[in-house]
Amino acid sequence: AGRCRPGAWYRLFTSWQWAAMEEYSEPEMLRSPLEELCLEVASLELGAPAAFLRDSLSPPRAEAVQHAVALLRRLGAVTDDSGAQLTPLGCKLARLQVHPMLGKMLLLGGLFRCAQPVLTVCAALGYKSPFLCPLGKEAEANAAKRALAGDSGSDHVALVAAFDGWSREGGRFASRHFLSAQTLSYVARLRGDLAGGARELLSRLP
């Protein structure tokens, strides 16, 4: 209901599942990586992320903010350890709707003229893996993934080969290689969005 046609959807829980539930869901700020949020705070010129987020209704742990800012510093996205000011690279990363690590990989892919496979990798890593591992067919699924990776033995190469094969052949390719066609379809949409954002930042994107 709600996806294919109007209707009601009911979910049953066991007593121990019900007892283990929190009364309220944990705020997203407390259960998600903070790098993108800290980057946004800096891009809006709201000051140091640590000081700004400290005044939020459900402030994240100081250690988590410090770790996020340190990662942005290592990526070259902020000018100092406060994380209050973006570098030119940080300004570009803030315009991409993806984790800063993936955003930098995408920009470097454009500069090194290998943007198309990198777009696929970024889109898949930013969502979820399309590889399936059905119960009882684990060996076949792992063999199919290794075949896609070829001699590289790389999960990223396997991702690109999986996406390219699905783009050419559709659902038949996905079925043969234990891939989720639904996941690949969403990855394709996300990939298109990333490509559009990257083209605005790079003068030449192959």
PDB file of C-alpha atoms in Angstrom:
ATOM      1  CA  ALA A   1       0.000   0.000   0.000  1.00  0.00           C
ATOM      2  CA  GLY A   2       1.241   3.452  -0.849  1.00  0.00           C
ATOM      3  CA  ARG A   3       3.724   2.209  -3.442  1.00  0.00           C
ATOM      4  CA  CYS A   4       1.586   0.338  -5.963  1.00  0.00           C
ATOM      5  CA  ARG A   5      -1.946   1.311  -4.977  1.00  0.00           C
ATOM      6  CA  PRO A   6      -3.906   3.099  -2.229  1.00  0.00           C
ATOM      7  CA  GLY A   7      -4.522   1.171   0.965  1.00  0.00           C
ATOM      8  CA  ALA A   8      -3.447   0.512   4.520  1.00  0.00           C
ATOM      9  CA  TRP A   9      -0.281  -1.268   5.675  1.00  0.00           C
ATOM     10  CA  TYR A  10       0.030  -3.047   9.009  1.00  0.00           C
ATOM     11  CA  ARG A  11       3.175  -4.267  10.731  1.00  0.00           C
ATOM     12  CA  LEU A  12       3.226  -6.797  13.561  1.00  0.00           C
ATOM     13  CA  PHE A  13       5.947  -6.844  16.205  1.00  0.00           C
ATOM     14  CA  THR A  14       6.858  -9.462  18.760  1.00  0.00           C
ATOM     15  CA  SER A  15       6.684  -8.527  22.427  1.00  0.00           C
ATOM     16  CA  TRP A  16      10.473  -8.439  22.776  1.00  0.00           C
ATOM     17  CA  GLN A  17      10.787  -6.213  19.690  1.00  0.00           C
ATOM     18  CA  TRP A  18       8.207  -3.856  21.176  1.00  0.00           C
ATOM     19  CA  ALA A  19      10.002  -3.786  24.536  1.00  0.00           C
ATOM     20  CA  ALA A  20      13.316  -2.980  22.849  1.00  0.00           C
ATOM     21  CA  MET A  21      11.930   0.013  20.949  1.00  0.00           C
ATOM     22  CA  GLU A  22      12.807   3.532  21.991  1.00  0.00           C
ATOM     23  CA  GLU A  23       9.896   5.786  22.916  1.00  0.00           C
ATOM     24  CA  TYR A  24      11.072   8.285  20.298  1.00  0.00           C
ATOM     25  CA  SER A  25      13.359   7.724  17.321  1.00  0.00           C
ATOM     26  CA  GLU A  26      16.852   9.125  17.720  1.00  0.00           C
ATOM     27  CA  PRO A  27      17.362  12.437  15.860  1.00  0.00           C
ATOM     28  CA  GLU A  28      19.110  11.987  12.532  1.00  0.00           C
ATOM     29  CA  MET A  29      21.894  14.327  13.642  1.00  0.00           C
ATOM     30  CA  LEU A  30      22.861  11.795  16.318  1.00  0.00           C
ATOM     31  CA  ARG A  31      22.904   8.739  14.049  1.00  0.00           C
ATOM     32  CA  SER A  32      24.319  10.040  10.768  1.00  0.00           C
ATOM     33  CA  PRO A  33      27.807  11.101   9.646  1.00  0.00           C
ATOM     34  CA  LEU A  34      28.315  14.792  10.253  1.00  0.00           C
ATOM     35  CA  GLU A  35      30.724  15.671   7.455  1.00  0.00           C
ATOM     36  CA  GLU A  36      28.036  16.928   5.070  1.00  0.00           C
ATOM     37  CA  LEU A  37      26.327  18.892   7.843  1.00  0.00           C
ATOM     38  CA  CYS A  38      29.583  20.540   8.941  1.00  0.00           C
ATOM     39  CA  LEU A  39      30.343  21.378   5.324  1.00  0.00           C
ATOM     40  CA  GLU A  40      26.919  23.016   4.988  1.00  0.00           C
ATOM     41  CA  VAL A  41      27.403  25.013   8.191  1.00  0.00           C
ATOM     42  CA  ALA A  42      30.689  26.364   6.850  1.00  0.00           C
ATOM     43  CA  SER A  43      29.227  27.085   3.412  1.00  0.00           C
ATOM     44  CA  LEU A  44      26.458  29.174   5.005  1.00  0.00           C
ATOM     45  CA  GLU A  45      29.115  31.097   6.973  1.00  0.00           C
ATOM     46  CA  LEU A  46      27.509  30.229  10.318  1.00  0.00           C
ATOM     47  CA  GLY A  47      30.814  29.973  12.127  1.00  0.00           C
ATOM     48  CA  ALA A  48      32.662  26.960  13.472  1.00  0.00           C
ATOM     49  CA  PRO A  49      30.494  23.831  13.207  1.00  0.00           C
ATOM     50  CA  ALA A  50      31.292  22.774  16.771  1.00  0.00           C
ATOM     51  CA  ALA A  51      29.982  26.035  18.238  1.00  0.00           C
ATOM     52  CA  PHE A  52      26.965  26.186  15.938  1.00  0.00           C
ATOM     53  CA  LEU A  53      25.828  22.594  16.470  1.00  0.00           C
ATOM     54  CA  ARG A  54      26.307  22.885  20.222  1.00  0.00           C
ATOM     55  CA  ASP A  55      23.228  25.130  20.333  1.00  0.00           C
ATOM     56  CA  SER A  56      20.978  22.718  18.415  1.00  0.00           C
ATOM     57  CA  LEU A  57      18.014  21.000  20.103  1.00  0.00           C
ATOM     58  CA  SER A  58      19.766  17.627  20.087  1.00  0.00           C
ATOM     59  CA  PRO A  59      23.474  18.463  19.799  1.00  0.00           C
ATOM     60  CA  PRO A  60      25.766  15.707  18.556  1.00  0.00           C
ATOM     61  CA  ARG A  61      28.707  14.561  20.632  1.00  0.00           C
ATOM     62  CA  ALA A  62      31.646  16.945  20.534  1.00  0.00           C
ATOM     63  CA  GLU A  63      33.938  14.073  19.536  1.00  0.00           C
ATOM     64  CA  ALA A  64      31.753  13.295  16.518  1.00  0.00           C
ATOM     65  CA  VAL A  65      31.859  16.911  15.332  1.00  0.00           C
ATOM     66  CA  GLN A  66      35.608  17.059  15.888  1.00  0.00           C
ATOM     67  CA  HIS A  67      36.087  13.883  13.856  1.00  0.00           C
ATOM     68  CA  ALA A  68      33.926  15.248  11.004  1.00  0.00           C
ATOM     69  CA  VAL A  69      35.827  18.547  10.873  1.00  0.00           C
ATOM     70  CA  ALA A  70      39.160  16.697  10.993  1.00  0.00           C
ATOM     71  CA  LEU A  71      38.102  14.636   7.976  1.00  0.00           C
ATOM     72  CA  LEU A  72      37.111  17.787   6.092  1.00  0.00           C
ATOM     73  CA  ARG A  73      40.503  19.231   6.965  1.00  0.00           C
ATOM     74  CA  ARG A  74      42.300  16.160   5.601  1.00  0.00           C
ATOM     75  CA  LEU A  75      40.236  16.376   2.415  1.00  0.00           C
ATOM     76  CA  GLY A  76      41.327  19.982   1.973  1.00  0.00           C
ATOM     77  CA  ALA A  77      37.768  21.270   2.275  1.00  0.00           C
ATOM     78  CA  VAL A  78      38.319  23.688   5.188  1.00  0.00           C
ATOM     79  CA  THR A  79      41.148  26.116   5.895  1.00  0.00           C
ATOM     80  CA  ASP A  80      41.848  25.247   9.545  1.00  0.00           C
ATOM     81  CA  ASP A  81      40.887  22.951  12.400  1.00  0.00           C
ATOM     82  CA  SER A  82      37.856  25.061  13.362  1.00  0.00           C
ATOM     83  CA  GLY A  83      36.176  24.175  10.073  1.00  0.00           C
ATOM     84  CA  ALA A  84      34.576  27.609   9.856  1.00  0.00           C
ATOM     85  CA  GLN A  85      35.891  28.593   6.419  1.00  0.00           C
ATOM     86  CA  LEU A  86      35.846  26.608   3.201  1.00  0.00           C
ATOM     87  CA  THR A  87      38.690  26.292   0.744  1.00  0.00           C
ATOM     88  CA  PRO A  88      37.965  26.597  -2.999  1.00  0.00           C
ATOM     89  CA  LEU A  89      37.715  22.799  -3.053  1.00  0.00           C
ATOM     90  CA  GLY A  90      35.323  22.888  -0.096  1.00  0.00           C
ATOM     91  CA  CYS A  91      33.083  25.349  -1.934  1.00  0.00           C
ATOM     92  CA  LYS A  92      32.803  22.883  -4.825  1.00  0.00           C
ATOM     93  CA  LEU A  93      32.161  19.928  -2.513  1.00  0.00           C
ATOM     94  CA  ALA A  94      29.392  21.841  -0.741  1.00  0.00           C
ATOM     95  CA  ARG A  95      27.517  22.120  -4.052  1.00  0.00           C
ATOM     96  CA  LEU A  96      27.532  18.368  -4.651  1.00  0.00           C
ATOM     97  CA  GLN A  97      24.741  16.400  -2.971  1.00  0.00           C
ATOM     98  CA  VAL A  98      27.044  13.610  -1.866  1.00  0.00           C
ATOM     99  CA  HIS A  99      29.440  12.813   0.978  1.00  0.00           C
ATOM    100  CA  PRO A 100      32.573  15.015   0.726  1.00  0.00           C
ATOM    101  CA  MET A 101      34.855  11.989   0.237  1.00  0.00           C
ATOM    102  CA  LEU A 102      32.792  10.840  -2.727  1.00  0.00           C
ATOM    103  CA  GLY A 103      32.540  14.400  -3.997  1.00  0.00           C
ATOM    104  CA  LYS A 104      36.312  14.797  -4.075  1.00  0.00           C
ATOM    105  CA  MET A 105      36.646  11.458  -5.852  1.00  0.00           C
ATOM    106  CA  LEU A 106      34.117  12.656  -8.424  1.00  0.00           C
ATOM    107  CA  LEU A 107      35.921  15.938  -9.042  1.00  0.00           C
ATOM    108  CA  LEU A 108      39.255  14.140  -9.391  1.00  0.00           C
ATOM    109  CA  GLY A 109      37.622  11.717 -11.805  1.00  0.00           C
ATOM    110  CA  GLY A 110      36.661  14.658 -13.989  1.00  0.00           C
ATOM    111  CA  LEU A 111      40.145  16.119 -13.869  1.00  0.00           C
ATOM    112  CA  PHE A 112      41.764  12.779 -14.745  1.00  0.00           C
ATOM    113  CA  ARG A 113      39.300  12.128 -17.575  1.00  0.00           C
ATOM    114  CA  CYS A 114      37.703   9.058 -16.024  1.00  0.00           C
ATOM    115  CA  ALA A 115      34.494  10.659 -14.830  1.00  0.00           C
ATOM    116  CA  GLN A 116      32.034   8.109 -16.215  1.00  0.00           C
ATOM    117  CA  PRO A 117      33.134   5.072 -14.158  1.00  0.00           C
ATOM    118  CA  VAL A 118      33.736   7.293 -11.126  1.00  0.00           C
ATOM    119  CA  LEU A 119      30.188   8.633 -11.419  1.00  0.00           C
ATOM    120  CA  THR A 120      28.896   5.075 -11.214  1.00  0.00           C
ATOM    121  CA  VAL A 121      31.041   4.259  -8.179  1.00  0.00           C
ATOM    122  CA  CYS A 122      30.027   7.452  -6.355  1.00  0.00           C
ATOM    123  CA  ALA A 123      26.333   6.904  -7.044  1.00  0.00           C
ATOM    124  CA  ALA A 124      26.438   3.290  -5.845  1.00  0.00           C
ATOM    125  CA  LEU A 125      28.489   4.039  -2.730  1.00  0.00           C
ATOM    126  CA  GLY A 126      26.189   6.941  -1.931  1.00  0.00           C
ATOM    127  CA  TYR A 127      23.167   4.601  -1.929  1.00  0.00           C
ATOM    128  CA  LYS A 128      23.670   0.862  -1.432  1.00  0.00           C
ATOM    129  CA  SER A 129      25.239  -2.125  -3.106  1.00  0.00           C
ATOM    130  CA  PRO A 130      23.299  -3.655  -6.008  1.00  0.00           C
ATOM    131  CA  PHE A 131      24.815  -7.086  -5.390  1.00  0.00           C
ATOM    132  CA  LEU A 132      22.434  -9.705  -4.009  1.00  0.00           C
ATOM    133  CA  CYS A 133      23.337 -12.811  -2.050  1.00  0.00           C
ATOM    134  CA  PRO A 134      20.274 -15.104  -2.015  1.00  0.00           C
ATOM    135  CA  LEU A 135      20.072 -17.725   0.687  1.00  0.00           C
ATOM    136  CA  GLY A 136      21.467 -20.997  -0.611  1.00  0.00           C
ATOM    137  CA  LYS A 137      23.108 -19.357  -3.623  1.00  0.00           C
ATOM    138  CA  GLU A 138      25.916 -17.526  -1.890  1.00  0.00           C
ATOM    139  CA  ALA A 139      28.645 -19.308  -3.870  1.00  0.00           C
ATOM    140  CA  GLU A 140      27.021 -18.540  -7.235  1.00  0.00           C
ATOM    141  CA  ALA A 141      26.468 -14.893  -6.271  1.00  0.00           C
ATOM    142  CA  ASN A 142      30.074 -14.465  -5.131  1.00  0.00           C
ATOM    143  CA  ALA A 143      31.336 -16.117  -8.324  1.00  0.00           C
ATOM    144  CA  ALA A 144      29.231 -13.745 -10.441  1.00  0.00           C
ATOM    145  CA  LYS A 145      30.662 -10.760  -8.590  1.00  0.00           C
ATOM    146  CA  ARG A 146      34.228 -12.012  -9.049  1.00  0.00           C
ATOM    147  CA  ALA A 147      33.566 -12.484 -12.753  1.00  0.00           C
ATOM    148  CA  LEU A 148      32.441  -8.855 -13.047  1.00  0.00           C
ATOM    149  CA  ALA A 149      35.580  -7.664 -11.262  1.00  0.00           C
ATOM    150  CA  GLY A 150      37.807  -9.696 -13.591  1.00  0.00           C
ATOM    151  CA  ASP A 151      41.527  -9.726 -12.890  1.00  0.00           C
ATOM    152  CA  SER A 152      41.267  -6.495 -10.877  1.00  0.00           C
ATOM    153  CA  GLY A 153      39.654  -8.149  -7.854  1.00  0.00           C
ATOM    154  CA  SER A 154      38.129  -4.726  -7.154  1.00  0.00           C
ATOM    155  CA  ASP A 155      34.616  -4.183  -5.843  1.00  0.00           C
ATOM    156  CA  HIS A 156      34.578  -0.801  -7.582  1.00  0.00           C
ATOM    157  CA  VAL A 157      35.419  -2.336 -10.954  1.00  0.00           C
ATOM    158  CA  ALA A 158      32.683  -4.906 -10.345  1.00  0.00           C
ATOM    159  CA  LEU A 159      30.236  -2.061  -9.626  1.00  0.00           C
ATOM    160  CA  VAL A 160      31.054  -0.343 -12.901  1.00  0.00           C
ATOM    161  CA  ALA A 161      30.785  -3.588 -14.881  1.00  0.00           C
ATOM    162  CA  ALA A 162      27.471  -4.405 -13.179  1.00  0.00           C
ATOM    163  CA  PHE A 163      26.005  -0.995 -13.992  1.00  0.00           C
ATOM    164  CA  ASP A 164      27.260  -0.998 -17.585  1.00  0.00           C
ATOM    165  CA  GLY A 165      25.918  -4.513 -18.177  1.00  0.00           C
ATOM    166  CA  TRP A 166      22.526  -3.639 -16.720  1.00  0.00           C
ATOM    167  CA  SER A 167      22.422  -0.447 -18.820  1.00  0.00           C
ATOM    168  CA  ARG A 168      22.952  -2.518 -21.970  1.00  0.00           C
ATOM    169  CA  GLU A 169      20.811  -5.580 -21.251  1.00  0.00           C
ATOM    170  CA  GLY A 170      18.452  -4.616 -18.449  1.00  0.00           C
ATOM    171  CA  GLY A 171      16.781  -7.125 -16.176  1.00  0.00           C
ATOM    172  CA  ARG A 172      18.162 -10.229 -17.872  1.00  0.00           C
ATOM    173  CA  PHE A 173      21.710  -9.176 -17.085  1.00  0.00           C
ATOM    174  CA  ALA A 174      20.717  -8.354 -13.502  1.00  0.00           C
ATOM    175  CA  SER A 175      19.121 -11.782 -13.018  1.00  0.00           C
ATOM    176  CA  ARG A 176      22.121 -13.650 -14.402  1.00  0.00           C
ATOM    177  CA  HIS A 177      24.578 -11.772 -12.199  1.00  0.00           C
ATOM    178  CA  PHE A 178      22.549 -11.646  -8.966  1.00  0.00           C
ATOM    179  CA  LEU A 179      21.961  -7.895  -9.142  1.00  0.00           C
ATOM    180  CA  SER A 180      19.066  -5.814  -7.864  1.00  0.00           C
ATOM    181  CA  ALA A 181      17.500  -4.113 -10.891  1.00  0.00           C
ATOM    182  CA  GLN A 182      15.589  -1.779  -8.566  1.00  0.00           C
ATOM    183  CA  THR A 183      18.797  -0.646  -6.860  1.00  0.00           C
ATOM    184  CA  LEU A 184      20.541  -0.147 -10.199  1.00  0.00           C
ATOM    185  CA  SER A 185      17.611   1.917 -11.444  1.00  0.00           C
ATOM    186  CA  TYR A 186      17.928   4.245  -8.458  1.00  0.00           C
ATOM    187  CA  VAL A 187      21.713   4.371  -8.888  1.00  0.00           C
ATOM    188  CA  ALA A 188      21.127   5.457 -12.496  1.00  0.00           C
ATOM    189  CA  ARG A 189      18.938   8.365 -11.339  1.00  0.00           C
ATOM    190  CA  LEU A 190      21.429   9.375  -8.661  1.00  0.00           C
ATOM    191  CA  ARG A 191      24.227   9.111 -11.196  1.00  0.00           C
ATOM    192  CA  GLY A 192      22.394  11.516 -13.490  1.00  0.00           C
ATOM    193  CA  ASP A 193      21.953  14.017 -10.678  1.00  0.00           C
ATOM    194  CA  LEU A 194      25.641  13.819  -9.782  1.00  0.00           C
ATOM    195  CA  ALA A 195      26.644  14.265 -13.405  1.00  0.00           C
ATOM    196  CA  GLY A 196      24.529  17.401 -13.658  1.00  0.00           C
ATOM    197  CA  GLY A 197      26.070  18.880 -10.514  1.00  0.00           C
ATOM    198  CA  ALA A 198      29.604  17.997 -11.575  1.00  0.00           C
ATOM    199  CA  ARG A 199      29.194  19.576 -15.023  1.00  0.00           C
ATOM    200  CA  GLU A 200      28.389  22.875 -13.337  1.00  0.00           C
ATOM    201  CA  LEU A 201      31.664  22.703 -11.389  1.00  0.00           C
ATOM    202  CA  LEU A 202      34.027  21.420 -14.048  1.00  0.00           C
ATOM    203  CA  SER A 203      34.487  23.189 -17.350  1.00  0.00           C
ATOM    204  CA  ARG A 204      35.143  19.876 -19.069  1.00  0.00           C
ATOM    205  CA  LEU A 205      33.585  16.628 -17.937  1.00  0.00           C
ATOM    206  CA  PRO A 206      33.995  13.696 -20.321  1.00  0.00           C
TER     207      PRO A 206
END
